[in-house]
């Protein structure tokens, strides 16, 4: 029997959205590789996804429905049938609805799997029909998703290959070597032909190690540095005055704001030398094209939205928008907007009763939300006990005896251990989906390569089964994944020029399909028309008033970061995607045990040596880590990589026992990095 080659897509939360080829023999996946024909994947996969078959065929996968038989969190289960599981869930939900209303049921999900069907549609259809509480999915990038459109109108990023035209690249809070590795060959090629690369980051990351200039900035001072660069540009007359006058709104007001940030003040705020700030401002203003590329880490502070606003303004000062190889490189996700009515069918459903911010899950489950309280929780594509802020409070909420919790998962995650019912979930090789990337400009279709293992169901197939158990008869709750994709494509195409000519049949046949661009619109904002109220780049943005934020970018100090102790940043791990892969043996071995990086000065003061076990503690909670002494982090700052599962960590806790569930200034975003802790040597 010969093998077959099945085209697919990596579903994980990464800008690369790689094209996969799965080799299947006798119904079993025997090899997985990157598609050499894909312009970004180029035939190779990252260190996280290369051993994906180890995950698919792990003996630890949940393959049958399970019911809790012991105390919550006690990890005692009995196997039940899907029919029994669905009947029990429907009965419990109907009882909750009868007593408290459907708003007492909360779906909780994020990026455990991306995709139009298995995430986007699953996040809406069933819950809209039920009238359940909505979830503000704000844990990653919501501050930017307010700040960027408010300033520029849309999130339009360049084709990543445009970096080969750049003469200067500033990577600001961005470590693509770990969190978007397929950009790195392009960046290295650009460097070889003379592109100057600057990295701005509190930690000397893998990417920073090969930069021409590394600026080790103090956390949460990004807006101050951006305004300091603007100060120098204005003060020395380096701005593109004609461009500002023609294509921006509020440049005079921004000039006055930047005047408050001379290099000396910015140096004191950021920890950088004033001469370095001046030199970078001059280089940025006089090198064209210059690309500014940032990622989501800088917004995970209480002042994160304003930091993003400041970065969006910088290219406008020097006329870099609409320039091939220049401008802002953040996200390509704004090119295609799926027709919301086709995705969620909300117009055919009861009005949404309320929306709950996912970053407040612990507070929500322990009494912050009432009238009604949350009595039912359904978790899929997420592991909040490992990945959400203030995790200790989440555990306290999950232990409520009156809370009915269902978790749909591939493995017995830390969250699943607190469930009443656990349902088995498919991996990407066992389901159909369509993927819209945020790091390049190609749609990617995912065929199911193998039949689901055991009794695993995809997110969507589980939603269909739950809808049937609840007695919902609407056809759009029972359509196949292929039918759902066809419906949404058809409804979205008339309003999305980039979907011109793209059909389901083409996607299924070719796998990778480039979005439609012309020579005139290939470069973002090439026509210099911005879909904002003014039609210009809104340096002064009146829309900020509704968020309670200054209409001009500004540096607002983070209150939690004042005082004694260390600022703790939870950077991305090289071998995990958030908590995904955090239980996979080969990747855990490569990533190593949970550690905290400390500057030598801070270690000496605390009597800590390399390799010592230490307790990381603040008022929210604590965890046990191992010290790693490194000058890659500056004095006053510590770094502990995210993604380690509590169940694989000492004492069953990870760093999210210390992180804050406060909200950012825009979009209700998470503030993981606005976290001050003390680090104490054990013994």
XYZ file of C-alpha atoms in Angstrom:
683
model
C 0.000 0.000 0.000
C 1.422 3.404 -0.967
C 1.500 6.447 1.272
C -0.608 9.545 0.648
C 0.374 13.172 1.171
C -2.240 15.332 2.938
C -2.007 19.132 2.992
C -2.722 20.963 6.217
C -1.903 23.970 8.356
C -0.262 24.488 11.716
C -3.083 25.684 14.025
C -0.978 27.177 16.799
C -0.799 30.793 17.912
C 2.114 31.934 15.758
C 2.300 34.433 12.884
C 3.875 31.833 10.564
C 0.754 29.628 10.067
C 2.918 27.018 8.381
C 1.749 24.755 5.584
C 2.028 21.103 6.612
C 2.296 17.916 4.629
C 1.356 14.755 6.485
C 2.416 11.405 5.080
C -0.219 8.772 5.832
C 0.262 5.028 5.461
C -2.522 2.533 6.190
C -4.498 5.219 8.047
C -1.605 6.239 10.288
C 0.412 9.439 10.057
C 4.041 8.366 9.672
C 5.753 11.673 8.875
C 5.081 15.401 9.123
C 7.015 18.158 7.364
C 6.689 21.699 6.158
C 5.459 22.299 2.635
C 8.438 23.344 0.463
C 6.092 25.134 -1.949
C 4.757 27.514 0.693
C 6.494 30.915 0.402
C 6.950 31.266 4.163
C 7.196 27.681 5.419
C 9.847 26.797 2.813
C 9.801 23.120 3.767
C 10.778 23.371 7.437
C 8.970 23.502 10.766
C 9.863 25.056 14.097
C 11.254 23.127 17.043
C 7.798 23.043 18.635
C 5.887 21.431 15.782
C 8.508 19.099 14.275
C 7.706 16.349 16.824
C 3.923 16.830 16.440
C 3.297 13.137 15.792
C 4.594 12.478 19.293
C 1.643 14.554 20.472
C -0.901 12.931 18.165
C 0.005 9.387 19.214
C 0.833 10.079 22.853
C -0.334 7.417 25.272
C -1.435 10.248 27.589
C -4.126 11.569 25.251
C -7.682 11.685 26.500
C -9.537 9.412 24.061
C -12.879 8.831 25.804
C -15.328 10.961 27.810
C -14.643 10.953 31.533
C -16.757 11.812 34.583
C -15.304 12.926 37.906
C -15.924 10.438 40.702
C -13.825 11.923 43.508
C -13.348 15.415 44.927
C -12.706 18.288 42.538
C -9.050 18.335 41.613
C -8.617 14.810 42.951
C -7.922 13.312 39.509
C -10.355 10.423 39.935
C -12.389 9.509 36.864
C -14.661 6.951 35.308
C -15.077 6.365 31.602
C -18.524 7.120 30.202
C -20.059 7.100 26.743
C -20.533 10.180 24.580
C -24.296 9.661 24.866
C -24.092 9.741 28.661
C -21.777 12.757 28.660
C -23.979 14.757 26.314
C -27.120 13.862 28.233
C -25.590 14.912 31.549
C -24.235 18.181 30.158
C -27.568 19.075 28.554
C -29.465 18.211 31.726
C -27.154 20.305 33.917
C -27.188 23.254 31.503
C -30.976 23.178 31.200
C -31.278 23.183 34.990
C -28.910 26.153 35.232
C -30.878 28.020 32.557
C -34.179 27.297 34.320
C -32.880 28.569 37.658
C -30.442 31.336 36.763
C -30.818 32.025 33.037
C -28.399 31.201 30.232
C -26.087 34.066 31.256
C -24.979 31.815 34.136
C -23.115 29.663 31.572
C -19.706 30.910 30.413
C -17.668 29.518 27.491
C -13.925 29.998 27.936
C -11.503 29.526 25.035
C -8.525 31.075 23.347
C -5.752 29.964 21.022
C -5.155 26.314 21.833
C -6.211 25.855 18.255
C -6.742 28.681 15.777
C -8.892 28.483 12.674
C -12.138 29.798 11.242
C -14.218 26.777 12.248
C -12.538 25.205 15.267
C -12.103 28.559 17.011
C -14.007 31.399 15.312
C -17.314 29.633 14.676
C -17.040 27.594 17.870
C -16.637 30.802 19.843
C -20.031 32.034 18.701
C -22.753 29.834 17.209
C -23.768 27.545 20.056
C -23.311 30.233 22.710
C -25.282 32.799 20.732
C -28.148 30.351 20.312
C -28.080 29.484 23.996
C -27.906 33.108 25.143
C -24.858 32.342 27.287
C -22.525 35.020 28.619
C -20.110 36.323 26.036
C -16.366 36.168 26.626
C -14.058 39.090 25.915
C -11.088 37.172 24.485
C -8.498 39.739 25.546
C -5.611 37.751 26.980
C -3.164 38.355 24.125
C -3.499 41.351 21.809
C -6.648 43.314 22.565
C -4.831 46.557 23.433
C -3.200 46.558 19.992
C -6.489 45.619 18.365
C -7.874 48.906 19.690
C -4.766 51.069 19.308
C -3.718 50.138 15.757
C -7.129 50.616 14.067
C -7.716 53.793 16.076
C -4.478 55.237 14.693
C -4.365 53.753 11.184
C -7.896 52.498 10.571
C -6.978 48.845 9.965
C -4.353 46.228 10.810
C -2.588 45.947 7.454
C 0.909 44.502 7.609
C 3.377 43.981 4.773
C 4.270 40.742 3.105
C 7.156 39.492 5.303
C 9.442 39.328 2.255
C 9.288 43.116 2.087
C 11.961 43.213 4.795
C 14.461 42.481 2.006
C 13.836 46.064 0.830
C 14.416 47.581 4.273
C 17.593 49.466 5.109
C 16.751 49.612 8.817
C 14.647 47.216 10.913
C 13.687 47.957 14.506
C 12.341 44.881 16.318
C 10.565 46.316 19.331
C 9.537 43.786 21.973
C 9.690 41.154 19.261
C 11.661 37.914 19.362
C 10.847 36.167 16.070
C 13.616 33.601 16.569
C 11.273 32.063 19.153
C 7.801 33.376 18.304
C 7.841 33.599 14.489
C 10.952 31.791 13.269
C 10.159 31.817 9.551
C 10.805 35.553 9.520
C 14.398 34.955 10.618
C 15.865 33.706 7.299
C 14.448 36.816 5.648
C 15.906 39.048 8.346
C 19.319 37.391 8.098
C 19.264 37.758 4.313
C 18.449 41.431 4.735
C 21.347 41.821 7.178
C 23.750 40.182 4.740
C 22.866 42.787 2.161
C 23.410 45.647 4.599
C 20.193 46.116 6.579
C 20.869 47.486 10.065
C 18.900 45.610 12.752
C 17.992 47.089 16.131
C 16.297 45.128 18.925
C 14.509 46.936 21.773
C 13.721 44.524 24.594
C 14.267 44.184 28.361
C 15.798 40.756 27.785
C 18.648 39.837 25.452
C 16.632 37.352 23.422
C 17.807 34.918 20.769
C 16.969 37.553 18.173
C 18.821 40.275 20.076
C 21.996 38.206 20.180
C 22.452 38.734 16.449
C 21.292 42.339 16.185
C 23.555 45.214 15.169
C 22.280 47.184 18.170
C 20.506 45.960 21.297
C 18.712 48.449 23.554
C 17.933 46.882 26.927
C 14.951 48.967 27.926
C 13.288 49.005 31.334
C 9.885 47.256 31.176
C 6.772 49.377 30.591
C 8.719 52.424 29.347
C 8.223 51.808 25.611
C 5.992 54.854 25.119
C 8.604 57.038 26.810
C 11.309 55.824 24.426
C 9.075 56.321 21.391
C 8.252 59.853 22.509
C 11.939 60.481 23.168
C 12.747 59.495 19.592
C 9.992 61.842 18.408
C 11.461 64.629 20.549
C 14.824 64.357 18.809
C 13.251 64.093 15.356
C 11.183 67.238 15.881
C 13.913 69.136 17.702
C 16.439 68.551 14.933
C 13.976 69.148 12.101
C 14.276 65.578 10.841
C 10.541 65.033 10.406
C 8.941 64.811 6.966
C 6.973 68.000 7.366
C 5.112 67.809 4.071
C 3.996 64.234 4.812
C 2.843 65.174 8.310
C 0.842 68.111 7.027
C -0.847 66.112 4.275
C -1.471 62.741 5.902
C -1.762 63.100 9.684
C -4.171 64.574 12.166
C -2.729 66.197 15.297
C 0.971 66.470 14.468
C 1.323 69.838 16.208
C -0.191 68.472 19.386
C 2.075 65.422 19.178
C 5.070 67.700 18.725
C 4.121 69.511 21.927
C 3.741 66.172 23.744
C 7.122 64.939 22.483
C 8.719 68.163 23.711
C 8.080 66.868 27.242
C 10.394 63.902 26.599
C 13.953 65.156 26.092
C 16.647 62.468 25.887
C 17.825 63.066 29.448
C 14.367 62.426 30.900
C 13.823 59.404 28.673
C 17.207 58.007 29.679
C 16.185 58.169 33.346
C 12.863 56.451 32.607
C 14.128 53.724 30.280
C 17.581 52.967 31.675
C 19.186 53.756 28.318
C 21.898 56.315 27.676
C 20.696 59.618 26.236
C 23.317 59.442 23.462
C 21.918 56.096 22.320
C 18.418 57.570 22.152
C 19.637 60.505 20.048
C 21.626 58.268 17.712
C 18.689 55.920 17.119
C 16.338 58.833 16.423
C 18.732 60.230 13.835
C 19.259 56.842 12.232
C 15.533 56.161 12.041
C 14.775 59.574 10.547
C 17.505 59.431 7.907
C 17.416 55.757 6.839
C 14.775 54.812 4.296
C 13.049 52.496 4.011
C 12.853 51.756 7.740
C 10.578 49.033 9.123
C 9.300 49.077 12.698
C 8.164 45.608 13.778
C 6.630 44.959 17.186
C 4.812 42.059 18.815
C 2.361 41.658 21.658
C 4.638 41.662 24.695
C 4.866 45.444 25.010
C 1.096 45.784 25.402
C 0.896 43.425 28.389
C 1.212 46.283 30.831
C -1.388 48.604 32.286
C -0.010 51.270 29.907
C 0.281 48.896 26.937
C -2.291 50.530 24.685
C -0.554 53.878 24.851
C 2.769 52.204 24.092
C 1.277 50.732 20.912
C -0.232 54.088 19.983
C 3.198 55.710 20.285
C 4.816 53.083 18.051
C 2.088 53.529 15.428
C 2.861 57.246 15.304
C 6.615 56.920 14.718
C 6.558 55.939 11.005
C 4.284 58.897 10.262
C 6.858 61.404 11.525
C 9.318 60.346 8.853
C 6.866 59.559 6.049
C 7.374 55.799 6.088
C 3.784 54.630 5.630
C 3.065 53.466 2.102
C 6.756 52.826 1.434
C 7.866 49.309 0.326
C 10.113 47.940 3.059
C 9.064 50.672 5.479
C 6.258 51.522 7.851
C 4.760 49.330 10.551
C 4.911 45.533 10.638
C 2.524 44.258 13.287
C -0.253 42.069 11.884
C -1.743 41.046 8.542
C -4.974 39.870 10.147
C -6.960 42.927 9.074
C -6.949 42.136 5.358
C -9.812 39.652 5.616
C -12.806 40.192 7.857
C -15.143 37.237 7.967
C -18.812 38.163 7.632
C -19.894 38.280 11.268
C -23.496 37.279 10.532
C -22.321 34.112 8.782
C -19.799 33.282 11.513
C -22.080 33.591 14.524
C -25.690 33.954 13.291
C -26.242 36.317 16.206
C -29.094 38.006 14.330
C -31.081 34.770 14.708
C -30.371 34.404 18.427
C -31.337 35.988 21.740
C -29.458 39.203 22.529
C -26.130 38.641 24.274
C -26.843 39.129 27.987
C -23.372 40.402 28.939
C -19.698 40.014 28.159
C -17.069 38.905 30.654
C -13.360 39.669 30.413
C -11.369 36.435 30.331
C -8.487 37.997 32.256
C -10.770 38.239 35.290
C -11.737 34.553 35.321
C -10.623 33.952 38.895
C -12.482 36.992 40.191
C -15.529 36.095 38.101
C -15.713 32.568 39.509
C -15.272 33.785 43.086
C -18.036 36.365 43.182
C -17.134 39.396 41.074
C -19.969 38.576 38.642
C -23.472 38.203 40.046
C -27.068 38.456 38.787
C -26.535 35.687 37.834
C -23.271 34.182 39.061
C -21.415 31.804 36.774
C -22.774 28.337 37.466
C -21.560 26.532 34.337
C -18.135 26.767 32.676
C -17.178 25.172 29.348
C -13.445 25.273 28.508
C -11.978 24.392 25.094
C -8.803 25.422 23.281
C -7.446 26.843 26.525
C -5.806 25.873 29.801
C -6.445 28.854 32.107
C -4.973 27.248 35.219
C -1.633 27.227 33.399
C -1.961 30.306 31.183
C -4.281 32.881 32.725
C -3.346 35.552 35.274
C -3.868 35.132 39.010
C -4.183 31.383 38.566
C -4.494 30.668 42.273
C -7.768 32.555 42.331
C -8.951 30.593 39.273
C -8.285 27.318 41.096
C -10.253 28.590 44.077
C -13.184 29.284 41.762
C -12.927 25.910 40.022
C -13.144 24.176 43.390
C -16.659 25.515 43.970
C -18.967 22.556 44.472
C -21.859 24.414 42.825
C -19.894 25.120 39.621
C -20.471 22.636 36.790
C -17.331 22.546 34.640
C -16.832 20.775 31.317
C -13.414 20.715 29.643
C -12.866 19.581 26.049
C -9.183 18.660 25.788
C -6.544 16.488 24.152
C -4.771 15.824 27.459
C -5.598 15.901 31.142
C -4.513 19.517 31.525
C -4.281 21.405 34.794
C -7.713 22.883 34.081
C -9.238 19.532 33.106
C -8.268 18.135 36.511
C -10.888 20.426 38.082
C -13.663 19.474 35.640
C -16.810 17.488 36.281
C -16.743 16.075 32.755
C -13.786 15.865 30.365
C -14.418 15.358 26.651
C -11.734 14.049 24.255
C -10.538 16.502 21.575
C -8.915 15.936 18.206
C -5.522 17.229 17.133
C -5.053 19.208 13.923
C -4.406 16.065 11.888
C -7.894 14.809 12.762
C -10.037 17.821 11.824
C -10.902 20.231 9.000
C -10.308 23.970 9.180
C -9.364 27.145 7.327
C -6.618 29.403 8.649
C -6.114 33.123 8.189
C -2.588 34.034 9.333
C -1.486 37.203 11.072
C 2.141 37.044 9.906
C 1.789 36.572 6.147
C -0.839 36.928 3.440
C -1.939 33.441 2.383
C -4.989 31.439 3.400
C -4.260 27.869 4.414
C -6.717 24.971 4.240
C -6.356 22.058 6.622
C -7.567 18.640 5.478
C -8.092 15.933 8.076
C -5.143 13.603 7.487
C -6.300 10.725 9.694
C -9.503 9.587 11.375
C -9.984 10.799 14.971
C -8.232 8.577 17.493
C -10.394 6.832 20.051
C -13.611 8.783 20.507
C -12.059 12.222 20.025
C -14.275 14.919 18.512
C -13.241 18.253 17.059
C -14.433 21.456 18.730
C -17.058 21.941 16.038
C -18.298 18.355 16.005
C -18.672 18.581 19.773
C -20.643 21.824 19.448
C -22.922 20.133 16.910
C -23.502 17.238 19.288
C -24.201 19.587 22.196
C -26.656 21.588 20.077
C -28.529 18.397 19.281
C -28.550 17.378 22.941
C -29.982 20.796 23.843
C -32.730 20.400 21.251
C -31.569 23.189 18.944
C -32.662 22.514 15.365
C -31.211 25.446 13.402
C -29.360 24.066 10.342
C -26.332 26.315 10.922
C -25.695 24.470 14.197
C -25.457 21.124 12.403
C -23.562 21.926 9.183
C -20.291 20.145 8.445
C -17.005 22.040 8.718
C -16.774 22.176 4.926
C -20.291 23.606 4.668
C -19.479 26.212 7.313
C -16.347 27.336 5.447
C -18.241 27.564 2.150
C -21.008 29.640 3.752
C -18.606 32.104 5.354
C -16.436 32.459 2.256
C -19.497 33.183 0.127
C -20.811 35.774 2.586
C -17.413 37.416 3.111
C -16.143 37.649 -0.471
C -18.258 40.655 -1.583
C -16.842 42.812 1.212
C -13.218 41.617 1.059
C -11.267 42.455 -2.122
C -8.456 40.183 -0.959
C -10.806 37.180 -1.314
C -11.481 37.866 -4.989
C -11.641 34.595 -6.892
C -10.879 32.379 -3.869
C -13.220 29.408 -3.544
C -13.503 26.463 -1.197
C -12.659 24.126 -4.054
C -9.438 26.017 -4.795
C -8.448 25.962 -1.129
C -9.102 22.237 -0.865
C -7.195 21.568 -4.067
C -4.163 23.801 -3.521
C -3.965 24.077 0.267
C -2.147 27.416 0.189
C -3.855 30.302 -1.630
C -2.438 33.826 -1.706
C -4.774 36.686 -0.856
C -5.566 38.867 -3.858
C -3.461 42.020 -4.170
C -2.744 44.331 -7.048
C 0.424 46.285 -7.706
C -1.360 49.364 -6.381
C -2.340 47.929 -2.989
C 0.441 45.392 -2.349
C 2.230 47.797 0.019
C 0.080 48.725 3.039
C -1.391 52.222 2.795
C 0.241 52.756 -0.604
C -2.586 55.126 -1.590
C -1.980 57.116 1.628
C -5.642 56.907 2.498
C -6.341 55.679 6.006
C -9.814 54.417 7.000
C -9.980 56.625 10.093
C -12.544 59.388 10.771
C -10.107 61.987 9.407
C -8.858 59.813 6.539
C -5.372 60.337 7.958
C -3.051 58.822 10.539
C -4.679 59.872 13.809
C -1.760 60.984 15.950
C -4.377 62.829 17.983
C -7.216 60.334 18.307
C -10.525 61.520 19.728
C -11.749 57.918 19.959
C -9.410 57.384 22.904
C -11.709 59.467 25.096
C -14.308 56.673 25.228
C -11.597 54.420 26.686
C -10.610 57.006 29.293
C -7.203 57.411 27.644
C -5.365 60.569 26.550
C -6.018 61.253 22.825
C -2.255 61.682 22.417
C 0.286 58.943 23.158
C 1.871 59.369 26.542
C 3.959 57.458 29.054
C 1.868 56.536 32.084
C 3.932 54.911 34.862
C 2.769 51.472 35.999
C 1.858 51.677 39.671
C 2.658 48.038 40.459
C 6.218 48.429 39.203
C 7.077 51.048 41.818
C 8.596 49.905 45.086
C 10.924 47.141 46.129
C 11.465 43.742 44.589
C 11.926 42.753 40.951
C 9.832 43.315 37.840
C 8.908 39.853 36.566
C 8.414 39.335 32.834
C 6.958 36.067 31.552
C 8.576 35.768 28.127
C 7.707 33.164 25.510
C 9.405 29.781 25.783
C 11.268 28.514 22.732
C 9.679 25.042 22.834
C 6.125 25.891 23.955
C 3.306 27.984 22.487
C 1.908 29.436 25.676
C 1.021 26.218 27.556
C 0.589 24.111 24.399
C 3.366 21.480 24.285
C 4.111 22.151 27.972
C 3.337 18.503 28.731
C 5.163 16.933 25.776
C 8.162 14.974 27.121
C 10.683 15.705 24.360
C 9.898 19.422 24.367
C 9.904 19.644 28.164
C 13.363 18.078 28.129
C 14.615 20.601 25.591
C 13.052 23.554 27.412
C 14.407 22.440 30.770
C 12.900 22.815 34.214
C 11.046 26.007 35.202
C 13.621 28.722 35.887
C 13.882 32.391 36.701
C 16.625 34.509 35.145
C 18.237 37.008 37.511
C 20.847 39.666 36.900
C 24.087 38.963 38.818
C 23.648 42.153 40.880
C 20.200 41.107 42.072
C 21.404 37.574 42.788
C 24.309 38.764 44.944
C 22.078 41.014 47.030
C 19.782 38.066 47.723
C 22.524 35.516 48.331
C 21.408 33.467 45.337
C 23.757 31.350 43.234
C 23.177 29.830 39.823
C 21.047 26.701 40.170
C 19.628 27.537 43.599
C 15.956 26.755 44.223
C 14.138 30.015 44.919
C 10.659 31.078 45.897
C 9.034 33.769 43.747
C 6.373 35.521 45.778
C 4.022 38.474 46.002
C 0.639 39.159 47.571
C -1.196 37.102 44.937
C 0.761 33.894 45.394
C 4.062 32.139 44.921
C 5.853 29.409 43.020
C 9.116 27.525 43.252
C 11.671 27.962 40.434
C 15.378 27.427 39.897
C 17.645 30.449 39.591
C 19.593 31.113 36.417
C 22.068 33.957 36.776
C 22.408 35.910 33.546
C 23.326 39.392 32.344
C 20.734 38.883 29.596
C 18.305 40.555 32.003
C 19.013 44.002 33.467
C 19.219 44.782 37.180
C 15.808 45.069 38.771
C 14.206 42.719 36.231
C 13.615 38.958 36.299
C 12.382 36.682 33.520
C 10.482 33.413 33.943
C 9.342 31.740 30.742
C 5.633 31.060 30.381
C 4.109 27.750 29.348
C 5.236 25.364 32.074
C 2.264 23.393 33.355
C 1.670 23.658 37.104
C 1.328 19.869 37.290
C 4.879 19.580 35.906
C 6.236 22.326 38.180
C 7.480 22.177 41.770
C 4.653 22.341 44.323
C 2.091 22.367 41.506
C 2.259 26.098 40.780
C 3.752 28.223 38.007
C 4.461 31.928 37.609
C 0.817 32.758 36.935
C 0.186 32.349 40.635
C 1.920 35.761 40.870
C 0.664 37.590 37.751
C -1.968 40.315 38.022
C -5.502 40.139 36.651
C -5.706 43.922 36.346
C -6.530 45.227 32.870
C -4.606 47.284 30.336
C -5.537 50.832 29.411
C -7.097 49.766 26.097
C -9.202 46.767 25.110
C -9.294 45.196 28.571
C -5.981 43.521 27.771
C -3.868 41.336 30.040
C -1.012 42.843 32.066
C 1.188 39.801 32.713
C 4.379 41.886 32.678
C 3.149 44.514 35.149
C 4.174 42.237 37.963
C 6.496 42.925 40.886
C 7.768 40.010 42.952
C 10.385 39.139 45.499
C 12.764 36.235 44.948
C 13.992 34.370 48.018
C 16.587 31.622 48.170
C 15.231 28.486 49.824
C 16.918 27.530 53.037
